[in-house]
Amino acid sequence: MTVHDPEFYRLEVFLVRPTKYDDDGYLLRHARGVLPSNTLACLHTLTEDVRRRCVLGKVELRVHLCDESVQALPARRILWAARRRRTRTVLCLVGVQTSQFPRAAELARRFRARGVTVLIGGFHVSGTLAMLPETPRDLRALIEAGVTLVNGEIDATWGGVLRDAAAGTLAPLYDFTGDKPDLSVAPVPRLEPHLMRRFVYRHFGTLDAGRGCPFACSFCTIINVQGRAMRCRDAATVADAILTNYRLTGTCHYFFTDDNFARNPNWRAIFEALIGLRERRGIPLRFLMQVDLLSHRIPDFIALAARAGCFQVFLGMESLNPASLADGGKHQNRVANYADLIEAWHGAGILTHVGYIIGFPHDTPASVRDDLRRLRDDVGPDLASFFMLSPLPGSADHLRLTTAGVAMDADWNRYDTFHPVIDHPQMSRATWLALYEEAWRDFYASANLERRLARAPRAQHVTLLQLYLWYRTATEVERFHPMMTGFFRLKPRTDRRPGCRVEGRARHLRRRGGETWAMLRGYARVLAELQHLWVATRGEHTAVEFSRHAFEPCTGAAVVGDPSEADTQAGAMHDRSEPHRDDAVAPEPSAAAEQVAAALDPPGKVHELATRLRLWAAFLRAMFIAAEPQLNGPGPTTRRGVQESPRAPSYVDFGDAAAGEYVALADTAVLGTRHSTTNASATAARQA
């Protein structure tokens, strides 16, 4: 049957990003995710481009998306589509990382047994085939089962693969490693609004402005799949994609997934294009990116990044031990420059987030603890993500250990950087794991978070608090690495790892009931601690900087047409509120007076409870809504119901406004950690 066979007219493509299993064999899935998959967005955009260009001729192409980290796999729908007459169905398991490979392989075998065409791609397949001299046994078994493996980047060849799928002539293996795509002409990933509703912040997207990295870290897989030569998209193309996403979905927050944005040859042109979107079009663009530790030495890089909307930068610091850096091939890192690096980014009002690896061969428990103390107290990043050194397939470390015959765990599900998978020369696996968990507890202890929040730029205060909420709940409540964790864990009863017994309904319900109650208590505990931190670190200057007038919407013209007019109007709003603020700050009553008042006025307890509830509402409002752009109203819709550009986007720092409401309430609430702001200090702050 050919593509143009009149008996065949439809190709159903299911793009699925598989999740991983937890230690009990349950799927790692959450009610709401945090980081959407850029690979899923890329493949969706490429498939839509194939349909737009009619690469398959008269064949109707339909595409469906599923991110298993936040969605249930539509298994029945896939099987139903495979049984339809005159229809071919393809299940594409995309962006498969090493820890996700067991789940992907299980799905591939399950659906191949039902006659569904299956493809698998991602860094595990590509890295393994790129580095090892022979195809491993588990990949050969999948090929023998009729599964197609895709090695390399597929941007320039996806249309040909779909043409083969439509014709029923898929090859067992596609190797595109020698033909790196030209990103300057490749379609830019577009967001799918239906999928984004599964994430905490619907207006947060991903975009890769470039690929590759010139450095040669031994633990890295990216350089052996995407290469060390930098390839990048055109600045105008990036800006156009961001503008289109904003008009259609309101998306204005991005994670640039480039492994090293600082080495993108077009970084200056891209930043200038983003500055134009912010300053001339009034788009409230904000983004985070990954850069190397020499980026602060690039002239104008930090200054232009701040103007372009960068609010957070991820730095691959990896270690404070020079011997460990040499072990990992991080010759570009200079420990003596770490503090200056952090200060340079902080000086531009940008949050710093460092990646830190525990378990290099020269690491000992004592040296790691000392280095972590220096990281916390001397270097002082705002956030840190800790990883256990893992020889991921596709890295030079994995090739070296495989060649040397070193024993490594056979279960790929454990290769998630928070399980020890090899023996360490200086410590036992149990000690290594305990040290890793200690690093999370120590850095994200309330005392350190209070120091970080106190020094954070005012404009980033809410953002940093949101990140702490994510990281604290991930490590303390969900018990997973934050970068693999969302909010509110789900555990499907029947979809469990092969070999694990499926529980009965009653037993599963009882166990999940206890786990859910413990999870909710954990969330409440973390929220309460962060609420106290907010009052302790934000209260004094927020109480005098914001009033309820901050919630009044400013005109869209002031923001879109001339940002300076918006600043003038905001200043006028603060001026109007000044006469009312002196009355709002009153001397704090003594504890004895409060007890007497409560005894003589029982209804006062009701008022206190109501105030506490309003406090929590304002706090949660800022935590989960502060990052969303505030629009004056929906834009016009097309006949297909697609929303076009929003009317007069009026973006205000909603986090600051919510913080103002929160602290205004905190001034009247009876809190154990109430801040003490006197009339004199408030007046002095206003005058300053």
mmCIF file of N, CA and C in Angstrom, residues 65-138:
data_model
loop_
_atom_site.group_PDB
_atom_site.id
_atom_site.type_symbol
_atom_site.label_atom_id
_atom_site.label_comp_id
_atom_site.label_asym_id
_atom_site.label_seq_id
_atom_site.Cartn_x
_atom_site.Cartn_y
_atom_site.Cartn_z
ATOM 1 N N LEU A 65 -1.068 14.607 21.326
ATOM 2 C CA LEU A 65 0.030 14.777 22.275
ATOM 3 C C LEU A 65 -0.322 14.178 23.626
ATOM 4 N N CYS A 66 0.687 13.635 24.287
ATOM 5 C CA CYS A 66 0.509 13.127 25.653
ATOM 6 C C CYS A 66 1.830 13.233 26.397
ATOM 7 N N ASP A 67 1.803 13.907 27.525
ATOM 8 C CA ASP A 67 2.946 13.958 28.434
ATOM 9 C C ASP A 67 2.581 13.120 29.649
ATOM 10 N N GLU A 68 3.186 11.946 29.749
ATOM 11 C CA GLU A 68 2.799 11.005 30.805
ATOM 12 C C GLU A 68 3.103 11.516 32.204
ATOM 13 N N SER A 69 3.914 12.545 32.332
ATOM 14 C CA SER A 69 4.190 13.068 33.667
ATOM 15 C C SER A 69 2.987 13.792 34.244
ATOM 16 N N VAL A 70 2.029 14.196 33.383
ATOM 17 C CA VAL A 70 0.842 14.908 33.855
ATOM 18 C C VAL A 70 -0.440 14.370 33.228
ATOM 19 N N GLN A 71 -0.348 13.377 32.350
ATOM 20 C CA GLN A 71 -1.521 12.851 31.665
ATOM 21 C C GLN A 71 -1.487 11.331 31.668
ATOM 22 N N ALA A 72 -2.669 10.744 31.617
ATOM 23 C CA ALA A 72 -2.768 9.301 31.444
ATOM 24 C C ALA A 72 -2.626 8.966 29.966
ATOM 25 N N LEU A 73 -1.915 7.908 29.677
ATOM 26 C CA LEU A 73 -1.744 7.487 28.291
ATOM 27 C C LEU A 73 -3.095 7.090 27.700
ATOM 28 N N PRO A 74 -3.475 7.641 26.539
ATOM 29 C CA PRO A 74 -4.765 7.281 25.926
ATOM 30 C C PRO A 74 -4.681 5.931 25.219
ATOM 31 N N ALA A 75 -4.472 4.859 25.982
ATOM 32 C CA ALA A 75 -4.240 3.540 25.396
ATOM 33 C C ALA A 75 -5.427 3.075 24.566
ATOM 34 N N ARG A 76 -6.633 3.238 25.087
ATOM 35 C CA ARG A 76 -7.807 2.786 24.338
ATOM 36 C C ARG A 76 -7.963 3.548 23.034
ATOM 37 N N ARG A 77 -7.682 4.843 23.072
ATOM 38 C CA ARG A 77 -7.806 5.646 21.860
ATOM 39 C C ARG A 77 -6.783 5.213 20.814
ATOM 40 N N ILE A 78 -5.571 4.878 21.261
ATOM 41 C CA ILE A 78 -4.544 4.418 20.326
ATOM 42 C C ILE A 78 -4.970 3.104 19.682
ATOM 43 N N LEU A 79 -5.443 2.162 20.490
ATOM 44 C CA LEU A 79 -5.863 0.870 19.952
ATOM 45 C C LEU A 79 -7.096 1.008 19.071
ATOM 46 N N TRP A 80 -8.005 1.898 19.438
ATOM 47 C CA TRP A 80 -9.191 2.124 18.608
ATOM 48 C C TRP A 80 -8.791 2.691 17.251
ATOM 49 N N ALA A 81 -7.846 3.640 17.256
ATOM 50 C CA ALA A 81 -7.389 4.210 15.985
ATOM 51 C C ALA A 81 -6.696 3.158 15.137
ATOM 52 N N ALA A 82 -5.953 2.236 15.783
ATOM 53 C CA ALA A 82 -5.248 1.199 15.030
ATOM 54 C C ALA A 82 -6.206 0.219 14.378
ATOM 55 N N ARG A 83 -7.427 0.093 14.917
ATOM 56 C CA ARG A 83 -8.400 -0.842 14.345
ATOM 57 C C ARG A 83 -9.273 -0.217 13.266
ATOM 58 N N ARG A 84 -9.185 1.085 13.100
ATOM 59 C CA ARG A 84 -10.031 1.755 12.111
ATOM 60 C C ARG A 84 -9.607 1.372 10.699
ATOM 61 N N ARG A 85 -10.580 1.272 9.825
ATOM 62 C CA ARG A 85 -10.311 0.959 8.427
ATOM 63 C C ARG A 85 -9.661 2.153 7.744
ATOM 64 N N ARG A 86 -8.803 1.840 6.790
ATOM 65 C CA ARG A 86 -8.147 2.847 5.959
ATOM 66 C C ARG A 86 -7.351 3.855 6.797
ATOM 67 N N THR A 87 -6.808 3.380 7.914
ATOM 68 C CA THR A 87 -6.054 4.245 8.829
ATOM 69 C C THR A 87 -4.795 3.529 9.298
ATOM 70 N N ARG A 88 -3.700 4.256 9.321
ATOM 71 C CA ARG A 88 -2.475 3.756 9.948
ATOM 72 C C ARG A 88 -2.229 4.557 11.225
ATOM 73 N N THR A 89 -1.762 3.880 12.256
ATOM 74 C CA THR A 89 -1.514 4.515 13.549
ATOM 75 C C THR A 89 -0.053 4.327 13.933
ATOM 76 N N VAL A 90 0.568 5.418 14.371
ATOM 77 C CA VAL A 90 1.974 5.387 14.772
ATOM 78 C C VAL A 90 2.089 5.946 16.186
ATOM 79 N N LEU A 91 2.682 5.168 17.073
ATOM 80 C CA LEU A 91 2.970 5.616 18.435
ATOM 81 C C LEU A 91 4.440 6.016 18.494
ATOM 82 N N CYS A 92 4.694 7.304 18.741
ATOM 83 C CA CYS A 92 6.061 7.831 18.795
ATOM 84 C C CYS A 92 6.408 8.165 20.240
ATOM 85 N N LEU A 93 7.342 7.436 20.814
ATOM 86 C CA LEU A 93 7.812 7.687 22.176
ATOM 87 C C LEU A 93 9.019 8.609 22.066
ATOM 88 N N VAL A 94 8.826 9.885 22.422
ATOM 89 C CA VAL A 94 9.793 10.929 22.078
ATOM 90 C C VAL A 94 10.523 11.427 23.324
ATOM 91 N N GLY A 95 11.722 11.957 23.102
ATOM 92 C CA GLY A 95 12.498 12.558 24.190
ATOM 93 C C GLY A 95 12.800 11.606 25.323
ATOM 94 N N VAL A 96 12.994 10.318 25.020
ATOM 95 C CA VAL A 96 13.166 9.309 26.070
ATOM 96 C C VAL A 96 14.556 9.431 26.683
ATOM 97 N N GLN A 97 14.597 9.762 27.966
ATOM 98 C CA GLN A 97 15.851 9.795 28.704
ATOM 99 C C GLN A 97 16.112 8.425 29.323
ATOM 100 N N THR A 98 17.296 8.252 29.870
ATOM 101 C CA THR A 98 17.691 6.926 30.342
ATOM 102 C C THR A 98 16.752 6.395 31.414
ATOM 103 N N SER A 99 16.371 7.227 32.378
ATOM 104 C CA SER A 99 15.487 6.757 33.451
ATOM 105 C C SER A 99 14.078 6.472 32.947
ATOM 106 N N GLN A 100 13.716 6.990 31.785
ATOM 107 C CA GLN A 100 12.401 6.752 31.199
ATOM 108 C C GLN A 100 12.398 5.575 30.227
ATOM 109 N N PHE A 101 13.572 5.047 29.922
ATOM 110 C CA PHE A 101 13.649 3.995 28.912
ATOM 111 C C PHE A 101 12.905 2.725 29.321
ATOM 112 N N PRO A 102 12.970 2.248 30.581
ATOM 113 C CA PRO A 102 12.187 1.058 30.930
ATOM 114 C C PRO A 102 10.694 1.230 30.664
ATOM 115 N N ARG A 103 10.144 2.388 30.983
ATOM 116 C CA ARG A 103 8.729 2.638 30.697
ATOM 117 C C ARG A 103 8.493 2.665 29.191
ATOM 118 N N ALA A 104 9.364 3.326 28.441
ATOM 119 C CA ALA A 104 9.200 3.396 26.993
ATOM 120 C C ALA A 104 9.281 2.007 26.367
ATOM 121 N N ALA A 105 10.226 1.189 26.816
ATOM 122 C CA ALA A 105 10.365 -0.158 26.269
ATOM 123 C C ALA A 105 9.139 -1.010 26.583
ATOM 124 N N GLU A 106 8.590 -0.850 27.788
ATOM 125 C CA GLU A 106 7.392 -1.623 28.149
ATOM 126 C C GLU A 106 6.202 -1.226 27.282
ATOM 127 N N LEU A 107 6.023 0.079 27.057
ATOM 128 C CA LEU A 107 4.944 0.536 26.179
ATOM 129 C C LEU A 107 5.153 0.050 24.753
ATOM 130 N N ALA A 108 6.387 0.089 24.279
ATOM 131 C CA ALA A 108 6.669 -0.355 22.914
ATOM 132 C C ALA A 108 6.307 -1.822 22.737
ATOM 133 N N ARG A 109 6.710 -2.667 23.677
ATOM 134 C CA ARG A 109 6.384 -4.092 23.563
ATOM 135 C C ARG A 109 4.884 -4.327 23.660
ATOM 136 N N ARG A 110 4.225 -3.600 24.555
ATOM 137 C CA ARG A 110 2.785 -3.785 24.741
ATOM 138 C C ARG A 110 2.009 -3.446 23.471
ATOM 139 N N PHE A 111 2.328 -2.313 22.854
ATOM 140 C CA PHE A 111 1.558 -1.891 21.685
ATOM 141 C C PHE A 111 1.999 -2.610 20.413
ATOM 142 N N ARG A 112 3.256 -3.039 20.335
ATOM 143 C CA ARG A 112 3.648 -3.835 19.174
ATOM 144 C C ARG A 112 2.911 -5.166 19.180
ATOM 145 N N ALA A 113 2.677 -5.712 20.374
ATOM 146 C CA ALA A 113 1.932 -6.966 20.460
ATOM 147 C C ALA A 113 0.503 -6.814 19.970
ATOM 148 N N ARG A 114 -0.024 -5.583 19.966
ATOM 149 C CA ARG A 114 -1.377 -5.316 19.474
ATOM 150 C C ARG A 114 -1.366 -4.791 18.042
ATOM 151 N N GLY A 115 -0.211 -4.823 17.389
ATOM 152 C CA GLY A 115 -0.138 -4.451 15.988
ATOM 153 C C GLY A 115 0.072 -2.983 15.701
ATOM 154 N N VAL A 116 0.411 -2.185 16.708
ATOM 155 C CA VAL A 116 0.608 -0.749 16.514
ATOM 156 C C VAL A 116 2.064 -0.484 16.122
ATOM 157 N N THR A 117 2.278 0.385 15.146
ATOM 158 C CA THR A 117 3.622 0.800 14.760
ATOM 159 C C THR A 117 4.205 1.702 15.846
ATOM 160 N N VAL A 118 5.450 1.422 16.265
ATOM 161 C CA VAL A 118 6.057 2.144 17.383
ATOM 162 C C VAL A 118 7.444 2.641 16.980
ATOM 163 N N LEU A 119 7.730 3.909 17.326
ATOM 164 C CA LEU A 119 9.058 4.499 17.178
ATOM 165 C C LEU A 119 9.536 4.978 18.541
ATOM 166 N N ILE A 120 10.841 4.874 18.787
ATOM 167 C CA ILE A 120 11.443 5.385 20.019
ATOM 168 C C ILE A 120 12.642 6.252 19.648
ATOM 169 N N GLY A 121 12.693 7.445 20.235
ATOM 170 C CA GLY A 121 13.839 8.331 20.057
ATOM 171 C C GLY A 121 14.141 9.049 21.350
ATOM 172 N N GLY A 122 15.204 9.800 21.377
ATOM 173 C CA GLY A 122 15.575 10.530 22.585
ATOM 174 C C GLY A 122 17.039 10.333 22.917
ATOM 175 N N PHE A 123 17.455 10.933 24.021
ATOM 176 C CA PHE A 123 18.872 10.940 24.361
ATOM 177 C C PHE A 123 19.395 9.565 24.752
ATOM 178 N N HIS A 124 18.560 8.691 25.299
ATOM 179 C CA HIS A 124 19.075 7.373 25.668
ATOM 180 C C HIS A 124 19.438 6.579 24.423
ATOM 181 N N VAL A 125 18.522 6.507 23.477
ATOM 182 C CA VAL A 125 18.790 5.764 22.244
ATOM 183 C C VAL A 125 19.933 6.411 21.471
ATOM 184 N N SER A 126 19.853 7.724 21.279
ATOM 185 C CA SER A 126 20.861 8.417 20.477
ATOM 186 C C SER A 126 22.234 8.375 21.142
ATOM 187 N N GLY A 127 22.282 8.597 22.455
ATOM 188 C CA GLY A 127 23.562 8.583 23.146
ATOM 189 C C GLY A 127 24.200 7.210 23.157
ATOM 190 N N THR A 128 23.386 6.183 23.375
ATOM 191 C CA THR A 128 23.917 4.818 23.395
ATOM 192 C C THR A 128 24.495 4.434 22.044
ATOM 193 N N LEU A 129 23.738 4.687 20.975
ATOM 194 C CA LEU A 129 24.197 4.313 19.641
ATOM 195 C C LEU A 129 25.367 5.171 19.174
ATOM 196 N N ALA A 130 25.443 6.412 19.674
ATOM 197 C CA ALA A 130 26.519 7.300 19.241
ATOM 198 C C ALA A 130 27.858 6.936 19.869
ATOM 199 N N MET A 131 27.850 6.369 21.075
ATOM 200 C CA MET A 131 29.100 6.174 21.807
ATOM 201 C C MET A 131 29.576 4.725 21.842
ATOM 202 N N LEU A 132 28.667 3.770 21.909
ATOM 203 C CA LEU A 132 29.092 2.379 22.046
ATOM 204 C C LEU A 132 29.384 1.762 20.681
ATOM 205 N N PRO A 133 30.400 0.911 20.592
ATOM 206 C CA PRO A 133 30.751 0.318 19.294
ATOM 207 C C PRO A 133 29.718 -0.676 18.781
ATOM 208 N N GLU A 134 28.955 -1.294 19.691
ATOM 209 C CA GLU A 134 27.947 -2.272 19.294
ATOM 210 C C GLU A 134 26.603 -1.896 19.892
ATOM 211 N N THR A 135 25.539 -2.269 19.193
ATOM 212 C CA THR A 135 24.191 -2.006 19.685
ATOM 213 C C THR A 135 23.917 -2.872 20.908
ATOM 214 N N PRO A 136 23.535 -2.285 22.043
ATOM 215 C CA PRO A 136 23.285 -3.071 23.254
ATOM 216 C C PRO A 136 22.148 -4.069 23.066
ATOM 217 N N ARG A 137 22.123 -5.053 23.947
ATOM 218 C CA ARG A 137 21.158 -6.133 23.825
ATOM 219 C C ARG A 137 19.727 -5.643 23.963
ATOM 220 N N ASP A 138 19.449 -4.686 24.862
ATOM 221 C CA ASP A 138 18.069 -4.239 25.050
ATOM 222 C C ASP A 138 17.549 -3.497 23.821
#
